[in-house]
C-alpha cells in the first residue's frame, strides 16, 4: 500500500474512533429524563363537622416526556378520604374521573384521573402529556377523622409529604379554622431538619413556609387550638355516616 494511502486509512480509523466515543455521549444527553417539584402548596380548611377539605397544588418541572401523576396519602391517624378531584391549573379544567386505572401511554387517557384505596392509603393517579415543561395540578379531597381531640387542646396533624424520590424546592401550608383560635399551637417536623417560617395571619388562619427539601425528606405539621371550637361529638356523627 502506498504511504499516503496508509496515512489516509489511519486518519479514517482515528476519526471513526473519535466519532464512536462522541455519539453515545450525545445520545445520553438527549435521553436525560427527570423531574422535580418547584413547589407544593397545601390548604387545609377545617369544618365544623370535623372534616378537613384539602387542596394540594403540585408544581412540576419536567425534563423529558411524562404521562402519569401519582399521590399516595396514608390513612394513618385518619378514617377515610373521599370527594377526590383533580384540576389542571393551566387550563382551569377539572380532569374526568375514571372508575379504573388507565394506560398512561394511551392518548385517550390524558385528561383523566382515578383513585383507589390500597395498602392502607388513598392513591390518586392522573394522566397527561408533558414534555420539557412545567405543569401544575390541584388535588382536592376531603379527610375524615384527621382531628385529634386531647385533654387540653385539639389539633390537625398532617404529613405534607413523605419519601418523595425527587427534590421539593419550596412548600407552603395554610390552615383555616371555622372559629377564632384563642390558644394557638403549632409544630413543624422535617427529616432532614429544615427551618420554616410560621405565623398566624389572623385568629383563623395559620401559615407555614419552608424550602430546599432533598429526596426522601419527611415533612409534617401540627396545628392546635383550644378545646370546644370543634365539638368532638361532630366527629362521631361523621364517623357514623361513613
Coordinates of N, CA and C in Angstrom, one line a residue:
X1 N 0.9 -1.2 0.0 CA 0.0 0.0 0.0 C 0.9 1.2 0.0
X2 N 0.5 2.2 -0.8 CA 1.3 3.5 -0.9 C 1.3 4.2 0.5
X3 N 2.4 4.9 0.8 CA 2.4 5.6 2.1 C 1.2 6.5 2.4
X4 N 0.9 7.3 1.3 CA -0.2 8.3 1.5 C -1.5 7.5 1.8
X5 N -1.7 6.3 1.2 CA -2.9 5.5 1.5 C -3.0 5.0 2.9
X6 N -1.8 4.6 3.4 CA -1.7 4.2 4.8 C -2.1 5.3 5.8
X7 N -1.5 6.5 5.5 CA -1.8 7.7 6.3 C -3.3 8.0 6.3
X8 N -3.9 8.0 5.1 CA -5.3 8.3 4.9 C -6.2 7.2 5.7
X9 N -5.8 6.0 5.6 CA -6.6 4.9 6.3 C -6.5 5.1 7.8
X10 N -5.3 5.5 8.3 CA -5.0 5.7 9.7 C -5.9 6.9 10.2
X11 N -6.0 7.9 9.4 CA -6.8 9.1 9.8 C -8.3 8.7 9.9
X12 N -8.8 7.9 8.9 CA -10.1 7.4 8.9 C -10.4 6.7 10.2
X13 N -9.5 5.8 10.6 CA -9.7 5.0 11.8 C -9.7 5.9 13.0
X14 N -8.9 6.9 13.1 CA -8.8 7.8 14.2 C -10.2 8.5 14.3
X15 N -10.6 9.1 13.2 CA -11.9 9.8 13.2 C -13.1 9.0 13.5
X16 N -13.0 7.7 13.1 CA -14.1 6.8 13.4 C -14.2 6.5 14.9
X17 N -13.0 6.3 15.5 CA -13.0 6.0 16.9 C -13.4 7.2 17.7
X18 N -13.0 8.4 17.3 CA -13.5 9.6 18.0 C -15.0 9.8 17.9
X19 N -15.5 9.5 16.7 CA -17.0 9.6 16.5 C -17.7 8.6 17.3
X20 N -17.1 7.4 17.4 CA -17.8 6.4 18.3 C -17.9 6.7 19.7
X21 N -16.8 7.5 20.2 CA -16.9 7.9 21.6 C -17.8 9.1 21.8
X22 N -18.0 9.9 20.8 CA -18.9 11.1 20.9 C -20.3 10.8 20.8
X23 N -20.7 9.9 19.9 CA -22.1 9.6 19.7 C -22.8 9.1 20.9
X24 N -22.3 8.1 21.7 CA -23.0 7.7 22.9 C -23.2 8.9 23.9
X25 N -22.3 9.8 24.0 CA -22.5 10.9 24.9 C -23.6 11.8 24.4
X26 N -23.7 12.0 23.1 CA -24.8 12.8 22.6 C -26.2 12.1 22.9
X27 N -26.2 10.8 22.6 CA -27.4 10.1 22.9 C -27.8 10.2 24.4
X28 N -26.8 10.1 25.2 CA -27.1 10.1 26.7 C -27.7 11.5 27.1
X29 N -27.1 12.6 26.5 CA -27.6 13.9 26.8 C -29.0 14.0 26.3
X30 N -29.4 13.4 25.2 CA -30.7 13.6 24.7 C -31.7 12.7 25.5
X31 N -31.2 11.7 26.2 CA -32.1 10.8 26.9 C -32.3 11.1 28.3
X32 N -31.8 12.2 28.8 CA -32.0 12.6 30.2 C -33.4 12.8 30.5
X33 N -33.9 12.2 31.5 CA -35.4 12.3 31.8 C -35.5 12.4 33.3
X34 N -36.0 13.5 33.8 CA -36.1 13.7 35.3 C -37.1 14.8 35.5
X35 N -37.6 14.8 36.8 CA -38.5 15.9 37.2 C -38.2 16.3 38.6
X36 N -38.8 17.4 39.1 CA -38.8 17.7 40.5 C -40.0 18.6 40.7
X37 N -40.2 18.9 42.0 CA -41.3 19.9 42.4 C -40.7 21.2 42.6
X38 N -41.2 22.2 41.9 CA -40.8 23.6 42.2 C -41.5 24.1 43.4
X39 N -42.7 23.6 43.7 CA -43.4 23.9 44.9 C -44.5 22.9 45.1
X40 N -44.9 22.8 46.4 CA -46.1 22.1 46.8 C -46.8 23.0 47.8
X41 N -48.0 23.3 47.5 CA -48.8 24.3 48.3 C -50.1 23.6 48.8
X42 N -50.3 23.5 50.1 CA -51.5 22.8 50.6 C -52.3 23.8 51.5
X43 N -53.6 23.7 51.2 CA -54.6 24.5 52.1 C -55.5 23.5 52.7
X44 N -55.6 23.6 54.1 CA -56.5 22.7 54.9 C -57.6 23.6 55.5
X45 N -58.8 23.3 55.1 CA -60.0 24.0 55.6 C -60.7 23.2 56.6
X46 N -60.6 23.5 57.9 CA -61.2 22.7 58.9 C -62.7 23.1 59.0
X47 N -63.6 22.1 59.0 CA -65.0 22.3 59.0 C -65.6 22.0 60.4
X48 N -66.8 22.6 60.6 CA -67.4 22.4 61.9 C -67.9 21.0 62.1
X49 N -68.0 20.2 61.1 CA -68.4 18.8 61.2 C -67.2 17.9 61.4
X50 N -66.0 18.5 61.7 CA -64.7 17.8 62.0 C -64.0 17.3 60.7
X51 N -64.6 17.4 59.5 CA -63.9 17.0 58.3 C -62.9 18.2 57.9
X52 N -62.0 17.8 57.1 CA -61.0 18.8 56.6 C -60.9 18.7 55.1
X53 N -61.2 19.8 54.4 CA -61.1 19.8 52.9 C -59.6 20.3 52.6
X54 N -59.0 19.4 51.8 CA -57.6 19.7 51.4 C -57.5 20.1 49.9
X55 N -56.8 21.2 49.6 CA -56.5 21.5 48.3 C -54.9 21.5 48.2
X56 N -54.4 20.6 47.4 CA -53.0 20.4 47.3 C -52.5 20.7 45.9
X57 N -51.8 21.8 45.7 CA -51.2 22.1 44.4 C -49.8 21.6 44.3
X58 N -49.6 20.8 43.2 CA -48.3 20.3 42.9 C -47.8 20.9 41.7
X59 N -46.6 21.6 41.8 CA -46.0 22.3 40.7 C -44.8 21.5 40.2
X60 N -44.9 20.9 39.0 CA -43.8 20.0 38.5 C -43.0 20.8 37.5
X61 N -41.7 20.4 37.4 CA -40.8 20.7 36.3 C -40.3 19.5 35.7
X62 N -40.7 19.3 34.4 CA -40.3 18.0 33.7 C -39.2 18.3 32.7
X63 N -38.2 17.4 32.7 CA -37.2 17.3 31.6 C -37.4 15.9 31.0
X64 N -37.9 15.9 29.7 CA -38.2 14.6 29.1 C -39.8 14.5 29.0
X65 N -40.2 13.3 28.7 CA -41.6 13.0 28.4 C -42.2 12.3 29.6
X66 N -43.4 12.8 30.1 CA -44.1 12.2 31.2 C -45.6 12.1 30.9
X67 N -46.3 11.1 31.5 CA -47.7 10.9 31.3 C -48.5 10.5 32.5
X68 N -47.8 10.4 33.7 CA -48.5 9.9 34.9 C -48.2 10.7 36.1
X69 N -49.2 11.2 36.8 CA -49.0 11.8 38.1 C -49.5 10.9 39.2
X70 N -48.9 10.9 40.4 CA -49.2 10.0 41.5 C -49.1 10.7 42.8
X71 N -50.1 10.4 43.7 CA -50.1 10.9 45.0 C -50.7 9.8 45.9
X72 N -49.9 9.4 46.9 CA -50.4 8.4 47.9 C -50.5 9.0 49.3
X73 N -51.7 8.9 49.9 CA -52.0 9.6 51.2 C -52.3 8.5 52.2
X74 N -51.4 8.3 53.2 CA -51.6 7.3 54.2 C -52.9 7.5 55.0
X75 N -53.6 6.4 55.4 CA -54.7 6.5 56.3 C -54.3 6.5 57.7
X76 N -53.0 6.5 58.0 CA -52.6 6.5 59.4 C -53.1 7.8 60.1
X77 N -53.8 7.6 61.3 CA -54.3 8.8 62.1 C -55.5 9.4 61.4
X78 N -56.2 8.8 60.5 CA -57.4 9.3 59.9 C -58.3 8.1 59.5
X79 N -59.6 8.4 59.2 CA -60.5 7.3 59.0 C -60.7 7.1 57.5
X80 N -60.9 8.1 56.7 CA -61.2 7.9 55.3 C -60.9 9.2 54.5
X81 N -60.8 9.0 53.2 CA -60.7 10.2 52.2 C -61.7 10.0 51.1
X82 N -62.4 11.0 50.8 CA -63.4 10.9 49.7 C -63.5 12.3 49.0
X83 N -64.4 12.4 48.1 CA -64.7 13.6 47.3 C -63.4 14.1 46.6
X84 N -62.7 13.1 46.0 CA -61.4 13.4 45.3 C -61.6 14.0 43.9
X85 N -60.9 15.1 43.6 CA -61.0 15.7 42.3 C -59.5 16.1 41.9
X86 N -59.3 16.2 40.6 CA -58.0 16.7 40.1 C -58.3 17.8 39.1
X87 N -57.6 18.9 39.2 CA -57.8 20.1 38.3 C -56.5 20.5 37.7
X88 N -56.6 20.7 36.4 CA -55.4 21.2 35.6 C -55.3 22.7 35.9
X89 N -54.3 23.2 36.5 CA -54.1 24.6 36.8 C -54.0 25.5 35.6
X90 N -53.2 25.0 34.6 CA -53.0 25.8 33.4 C -54.3 26.0 32.6
X91 N -55.2 25.0 32.5 CA -56.4 25.2 31.7 C -57.6 25.6 32.6
X92 N -57.5 25.4 33.9 CA -58.6 25.6 34.8 C -59.7 24.6 34.8
X93 N -59.4 23.5 34.0 CA -60.4 22.5 33.8 C -60.3 21.3 34.8
X94 N -61.4 20.7 35.2 CA -61.4 19.5 36.0 C -61.1 18.3 35.2
X95 N -60.2 17.4 35.6 CA -60.0 16.2 34.9 C -61.2 15.3 35.0
X96 N -61.4 14.4 34.1 CA -62.5 13.5 34.0 C -62.2 12.2 34.9
X97 N -63.1 11.8 35.7 CA -62.9 10.7 36.6 C -63.1 9.4 35.8
X98 N -62.2 8.4 36.1 CA -62.3 7.1 35.6 C -62.5 6.1 36.8
X99 N -63.4 5.2 36.6 CA -63.6 4.2 37.7 C -62.5 3.2 37.8
X100 N -61.6 3.1 36.9 CA -60.5 2.2 36.9 C -59.2 2.8 36.4
X101 N -58.1 2.2 36.7 CA -56.8 2.7 36.3 C -56.7 2.6 34.8
X102 N -55.9 3.5 34.2 CA -55.8 3.6 32.7 C -54.4 3.4 32.3
X103 N -54.2 3.3 31.0 CA -52.9 3.2 30.3 C -52.4 4.6 30.1
X104 N -51.3 4.9 30.9 CA -50.8 6.3 30.8 C -50.3 6.7 29.4
X105 N -49.9 5.7 28.6 CA -49.3 6.0 27.3 C -50.4 6.1 26.2
X106 N -51.6 5.8 26.5 CA -52.7 5.9 25.6 C -53.2 7.4 25.6
X107 N -53.2 8.1 24.5 CA -53.6 9.5 24.5 C -55.1 9.6 24.9
X108 N -55.9 8.6 24.8 CA -57.3 8.6 25.2 C -57.4 8.8 26.8
X109 N -56.3 8.4 27.5 CA -56.3 8.5 28.9 C -56.0 9.9 29.4
X110 N -55.3 10.7 28.6 CA -54.8 12.0 29.1 C -56.0 12.9 29.4
X111 N -55.9 13.6 30.5 CA -57.0 14.5 30.9 C -58.0 13.8 31.8
X112 N -57.6 12.6 32.3 CA -58.5 11.8 33.2 C -57.7 11.4 34.5
X113 N -58.4 11.0 35.5 CA -57.8 10.6 36.8 C -58.6 9.5 37.4
X114 N -58.0 8.8 38.3 CA -58.7 7.8 39.1 C -58.1 7.8 40.5
X115 N -58.8 7.2 41.5 CA -58.2 7.0 42.8 C -58.8 5.7 43.4
X116 N -58.0 5.1 44.3 CA -58.3 3.8 44.9 C -57.6 3.7 46.2
X117 N -58.1 2.8 47.0 CA -57.5 2.5 48.3 C -56.7 1.2 48.2
X118 N -55.5 1.3 48.6 CA -54.6 0.1 48.6 C -53.5 0.3 49.6
X119 N -53.2 -0.8 50.3 CA -52.1 -0.8 51.3 C -52.2 0.3 52.3
X120 N -53.5 0.5 52.8 CA -53.7 1.5 53.8 C -53.5 2.9 53.4
X121 N -53.8 3.2 52.1 CA -53.6 4.6 51.6 C -54.6 4.8 50.5
X122 N -55.0 6.1 50.3 CA -55.7 6.5 49.1 C -54.7 7.0 48.1
X123 N -54.8 6.3 46.9 CA -53.8 6.6 45.9 C -54.5 7.3 44.7
X124 N -54.0 8.4 44.3 CA -54.5 9.2 43.2 C -53.6 9.2 42.0
X125 N -54.1 8.8 40.8 CA -53.4 8.8 39.6 C -54.1 9.8 38.6
X126 N -53.3 10.5 37.9 CA -53.8 11.3 36.8 C -52.9 11.2 35.6
X127 N -53.5 11.4 34.4 CA -52.8 11.1 33.1 C -52.8 12.4 32.2
X128 N -51.6 12.6 31.6 CA -51.4 13.8 30.8 C -50.3 13.6 29.8
X129 N -50.1 14.6 29.1 CA -49.0 14.6 28.1 C -48.1 15.8 28.4
X130 N -46.9 15.6 28.8 CA -46.0 16.7 29.1 C -44.6 16.4 28.6
X131 N -43.9 17.4 28.0 CA -42.5 17.2 27.5 C -41.8 18.5 27.8
X132 N -40.7 18.4 28.6 CA -39.8 19.5 28.8 C -40.5 20.8 29.1
X133 N -41.3 20.7 30.2 CA -42.2 21.9 30.5 C -42.5 21.9 32.0
X134 N -43.2 22.9 32.4 CA -43.6 23.0 33.8 C -45.2 22.8 33.8
X135 N -45.7 22.0 34.7 CA -47.1 21.8 34.8 C -47.6 21.8 36.3
X136 N -48.8 22.2 36.5 CA -49.4 22.2 37.9 C -50.8 21.6 37.9
X137 N -51.0 20.9 39.0 CA -52.4 20.3 39.2 C -52.8 20.6 40.6
X138 N -54.1 20.7 40.8 CA -54.7 20.8 42.2 C -55.4 19.5 42.5
X139 N -55.0 18.9 43.6 CA -55.7 17.7 44.1 C -56.6 18.2 45.2
X140 N -57.9 17.9 45.1 CA -58.8 18.3 46.1 C -59.5 17.1 46.7
X141 N -59.6 17.0 48.0 CA -60.2 15.8 48.7 C -60.6 16.2 50.1
X142 N -61.5 15.4 50.6 CA -62.0 15.6 52.0 C -61.5 14.5 52.9
X143 N -61.0 14.9 54.0 CA -60.4 13.9 55.0 C -61.3 13.8 56.2
X144 N -61.6 12.6 56.6 CA -62.5 12.3 57.7 C -61.6 11.7 58.9
X145 N -61.8 12.2 60.1 CA -61.1 11.6 61.2 C -59.7 12.1 61.4
X146 N -59.4 13.2 60.8 CA -58.0 13.7 60.9 C -57.7 14.6 62.1
X147 N -58.7 15.0 62.8 CA -58.5 15.9 64.0 C -58.3 15.0 65.2
X148 N -57.3 15.5 66.1 CA -57.1 14.8 67.3 C -57.7 15.6 68.5
X149 N -58.4 14.9 69.3 CA -59.1 15.6 70.5 C -58.4 15.1 71.8
X150 N -57.7 16.1 72.4 CA -56.8 15.8 73.5 C -57.4 16.5 74.8
X151 N -56.7 16.2 75.9 CA -57.3 16.7 77.2 C -57.2 18.2 77.3
X152 N -56.2 18.8 76.7 CA -56.0 20.3 76.9 C -56.1 21.1 75.5
X153 N -56.2 20.4 74.4 CA -56.3 21.1 73.1 C -56.8 20.1 72.1
X154 N -57.1 20.6 70.9 CA -57.4 19.8 69.7 C -56.4 20.2 68.6
X155 N -56.2 19.3 67.6 CA -55.2 19.7 66.6 C -55.5 18.9 65.3
X156 N -54.9 19.5 64.3 CA -54.8 18.8 62.9 C -53.3 18.5 62.7
X157 N -53.1 17.2 62.5 CA -51.7 16.7 62.3 C -51.6 16.1 60.9
X158 N -50.7 16.6 60.1 CA -50.7 16.3 58.6 C -49.3 16.1 58.1
X159 N -49.1 15.0 57.4 CA -47.9 14.8 56.6 C -48.0 15.5 55.3
X160 N -47.2 16.5 55.1 CA -47.2 17.3 53.8 C -46.7 16.4 52.7
X161 N -45.6 15.7 52.9 CA -45.2 14.7 52.0 C -44.1 13.8 52.8
X162 N -43.9 12.6 52.2 CA -43.0 11.6 52.9 C -42.4 10.8 51.8
X163 N -41.0 10.8 51.8 CA -40.3 9.9 50.9 C -40.5 10.1 49.5
X164 N -40.7 11.4 49.0 CA -40.7 11.6 47.6 C -39.3 11.4 47.0
X165 N -39.2 10.8 45.8 CA -38.0 10.4 45.2 C -37.2 11.6 44.6
X166 N -37.8 12.8 44.6 CA -37.2 13.9 43.9 C -37.2 15.1 44.9
X167 N -36.4 16.1 44.6 CA -36.4 17.3 45.5 C -37.7 18.1 45.4
X168 N -37.9 18.9 46.5 CA -39.0 19.8 46.5 C -38.4 21.2 46.9
X169 N -38.5 22.1 45.9 CA -37.9 23.4 46.1 C -38.5 24.2 47.3
X170 N -39.8 24.2 47.4 CA -40.5 25.0 48.4 C -41.8 24.4 48.7
X171 N -42.3 24.7 50.0 CA -43.6 24.3 50.4 C -44.3 25.5 51.1
X172 N -45.6 25.5 51.0 CA -46.5 26.4 51.7 C -47.6 25.7 52.2
X173 N -48.0 26.0 53.4 CA -49.1 25.3 54.1 C -50.0 26.4 54.7
X174 N -51.3 26.3 54.5 CA -52.3 27.2 55.1 C -53.4 26.4 55.7
X175 N -53.7 26.7 57.0 CA -54.8 26.1 57.7 C -55.8 27.2 58.1
X176 N -57.1 26.9 57.8 CA -58.1 27.9 58.2 C -59.1 27.1 59.2
X177 N -59.6 27.8 60.2 CA -60.5 27.2 61.1 C -61.8 27.9 61.1
X178 N -62.9 27.2 61.5 CA -64.2 27.8 61.4 C -64.6 28.8 62.5
X179 N -63.7 28.9 63.5 CA -63.9 29.8 64.6 C -62.6 30.5 65.0
X180 N -62.6 31.4 65.9 CA -61.4 32.2 66.4 C -60.6 31.3 67.3
X181 N -59.3 31.2 67.0 CA -58.3 30.5 67.8 C -57.8 31.4 68.9
X182 N -58.1 31.1 70.1 CA -57.6 31.9 71.3 C -56.3 31.4 71.9
X183 N -56.0 30.1 71.7 CA -54.8 29.5 72.2 C -54.1 28.7 71.1
X184 N -53.4 29.4 70.2 CA -52.8 28.7 69.1 C -51.6 27.9 69.5
X185 N -51.4 26.8 68.8 CA -50.3 26.0 68.9 C -49.8 25.5 67.5
X186 N -48.6 25.3 67.4 CA -48.1 24.7 66.1 C -46.7 24.1 66.3
X187 N -46.5 23.0 65.5 CA -45.2 22.4 65.5 C -44.9 22.0 64.0
X188 N -43.6 22.0 63.7 CA -43.1 21.7 62.4 C -42.0 20.6 62.5
X189 N -42.2 19.5 61.7 CA -41.2 18.5 61.8 C -40.7 18.2 60.4
X190 N -39.3 18.0 60.3 CA -38.7 17.7 59.0 C -37.5 16.8 59.2
X191 N -37.4 15.8 58.3 CA -36.2 15.0 58.3 C -35.7 14.9 56.9
X192 N -34.5 15.4 56.6 CA -33.5 16.0 57.5 C -34.1 17.4 58.0
X193 N -33.5 17.9 59.1 CA -34.1 19.1 59.7 C -34.0 20.3 58.7
X194 N -35.0 21.1 58.8 CA -35.1 22.3 58.0 C -35.8 23.4 58.8
X195 N -35.5 24.6 58.5 CA -36.1 25.7 59.1 C -37.4 26.1 58.4
X196 N -38.3 26.6 59.1 CA -39.6 27.1 58.5 C -40.0 28.4 59.1
X197 N -40.8 29.1 58.3 CA -41.4 30.4 58.8 C -42.9 30.1 59.1
X198 N -43.3 30.3 60.4 CA -44.6 30.0 60.8 C -45.3 31.3 61.3
X199 N -46.5 31.5 61.0 CA -47.2 32.7 61.5 C -48.7 32.5 61.5
X200 N -49.4 33.1 62.4 CA -50.9 33.2 62.4 C -51.2 34.6 61.8
X201 N -51.7 34.5 60.6 CA -52.1 35.7 59.8 C -53.2 36.5 60.5
X202 N -54.2 35.7 61.1 CA -55.2 36.3 61.9 C -55.7 35.1 62.8
X203 N -56.8 35.4 63.5 CA -57.2 34.4 64.5 C -57.8 33.1 63.9
X204 N -57.9 33.0 62.6 CA -58.5 31.8 62.0 C -57.6 31.3 60.9
X205 N -56.4 31.8 60.7 CA -55.5 31.4 59.6 C -54.1 31.3 60.0
X206 N -53.6 30.1 59.9 CA -52.1 29.8 60.2 C -51.4 29.5 58.8
X207 N -50.2 30.0 58.7 CA -49.4 29.7 57.5 C -48.0 29.3 57.9
X208 N -47.4 28.5 57.0 CA -46.1 28.0 57.1 C -45.4 28.0 55.7
X209 N -44.1 28.3 55.7 CA -43.3 28.3 54.5 C -41.9 27.7 54.8
X210 N -41.4 26.9 53.9 CA -40.1 26.3 54.0 C -39.6 26.0 52.7
X211 N -38.3 25.6 52.6 CA -37.7 25.4 51.2 C -36.6 24.4 51.3
X212 N -36.2 24.0 50.1 CA -35.0 23.2 49.8 C -35.0 21.8 50.5
X213 N -35.9 21.0 50.1 CA -36.0 19.6 50.6 C -35.4 18.6 49.6
X214 N -34.6 17.8 50.2 CA -33.9 16.8 49.4 C -34.8 15.6 49.1
X215 N -34.5 14.7 48.2 CA -35.3 13.5 48.0 C -35.3 12.7 49.3
X216 N -36.5 12.0 49.5 CA -36.8 11.2 50.7 C -37.0 12.0 51.9
X217 N -37.2 13.3 51.9 CA -37.4 14.1 53.0 C -38.8 13.8 53.6
X218 N -39.0 14.0 54.9 CA -40.3 13.8 55.5 C -40.7 15.1 56.2
X219 N -41.9 15.6 55.9 CA -42.3 16.9 56.3 C -43.7 16.8 56.9
X220 N -43.9 17.3 58.2 CA -45.1 17.1 58.9 C -45.4 18.4 59.6
X221 N -46.7 18.8 59.8 CA -47.1 19.9 60.5 C -48.2 19.6 61.5
X222 N -48.2 20.2 62.6 CA -49.4 20.0 63.6 C -49.8 21.4 64.0
X223 N -51.1 21.7 63.9 CA -51.6 23.0 64.3 C -52.8 22.7 65.3
X224 N -52.7 23.4 66.5 CA -53.7 23.1 67.5 C -54.4 24.4 68.0
X225 N -55.5 24.2 68.7 CA -56.3 25.3 69.2 C -57.0 24.8 70.5
X226 N -57.7 25.7 71.1 CA -58.3 25.4 72.4 C -59.5 24.4 72.3
X227 N -59.8 23.8 73.3 CA -60.9 22.9 73.3 C -62.2 23.6 73.1
X228 N -63.2 22.9 72.4 CA -64.5 23.5 72.3 C -64.8 24.1 70.9
X229 N -63.8 24.5 70.2 CA -64.1 25.2 68.9 C -64.8 24.2 67.9
X230 N -64.3 22.9 67.9 CA -64.9 21.8 67.2 C -65.5 20.8 68.2
X231 N -66.8 20.6 68.2 CA -67.4 19.7 69.1 C -67.0 18.2 68.7
X232 N -66.4 17.5 69.7 CA -66.0 16.2 69.4 C -67.1 15.3 69.0
X233 N -68.3 15.6 69.4 CA -69.5 14.8 69.0 C -69.7 14.9 67.5
X234 N -69.2 16.0 66.9 CA -69.4 16.1 65.4 C -68.6 15.0 64.7
X235 N -67.4 14.7 65.3 CA -66.6 13.6 64.7 C -67.4 12.3 64.8
X236 N -68.0 12.0 65.9 CA -68.7 10.7 66.0 C -69.9 10.7 65.1
X237 N -70.6 11.8 64.8 CA -71.7 11.8 63.9 C -71.2 11.6 62.5
X238 N -70.0 12.2 62.1 CA -69.4 12.0 60.8 C -69.0 10.5 60.7
X239 N -68.4 10.0 61.7 CA -68.0 8.6 61.7 C -69.2 7.6 61.4
X240 N -70.3 7.9 62.1 CA -71.5 7.1 61.9 C -72.0 7.1 60.5
X241 N -71.8 8.2 59.8 CA -72.4 8.4 58.5 C -71.6 7.6 57.4
X242 N -70.3 7.3 57.8 CA -69.5 6.7 56.8 C -69.7 5.2 56.7

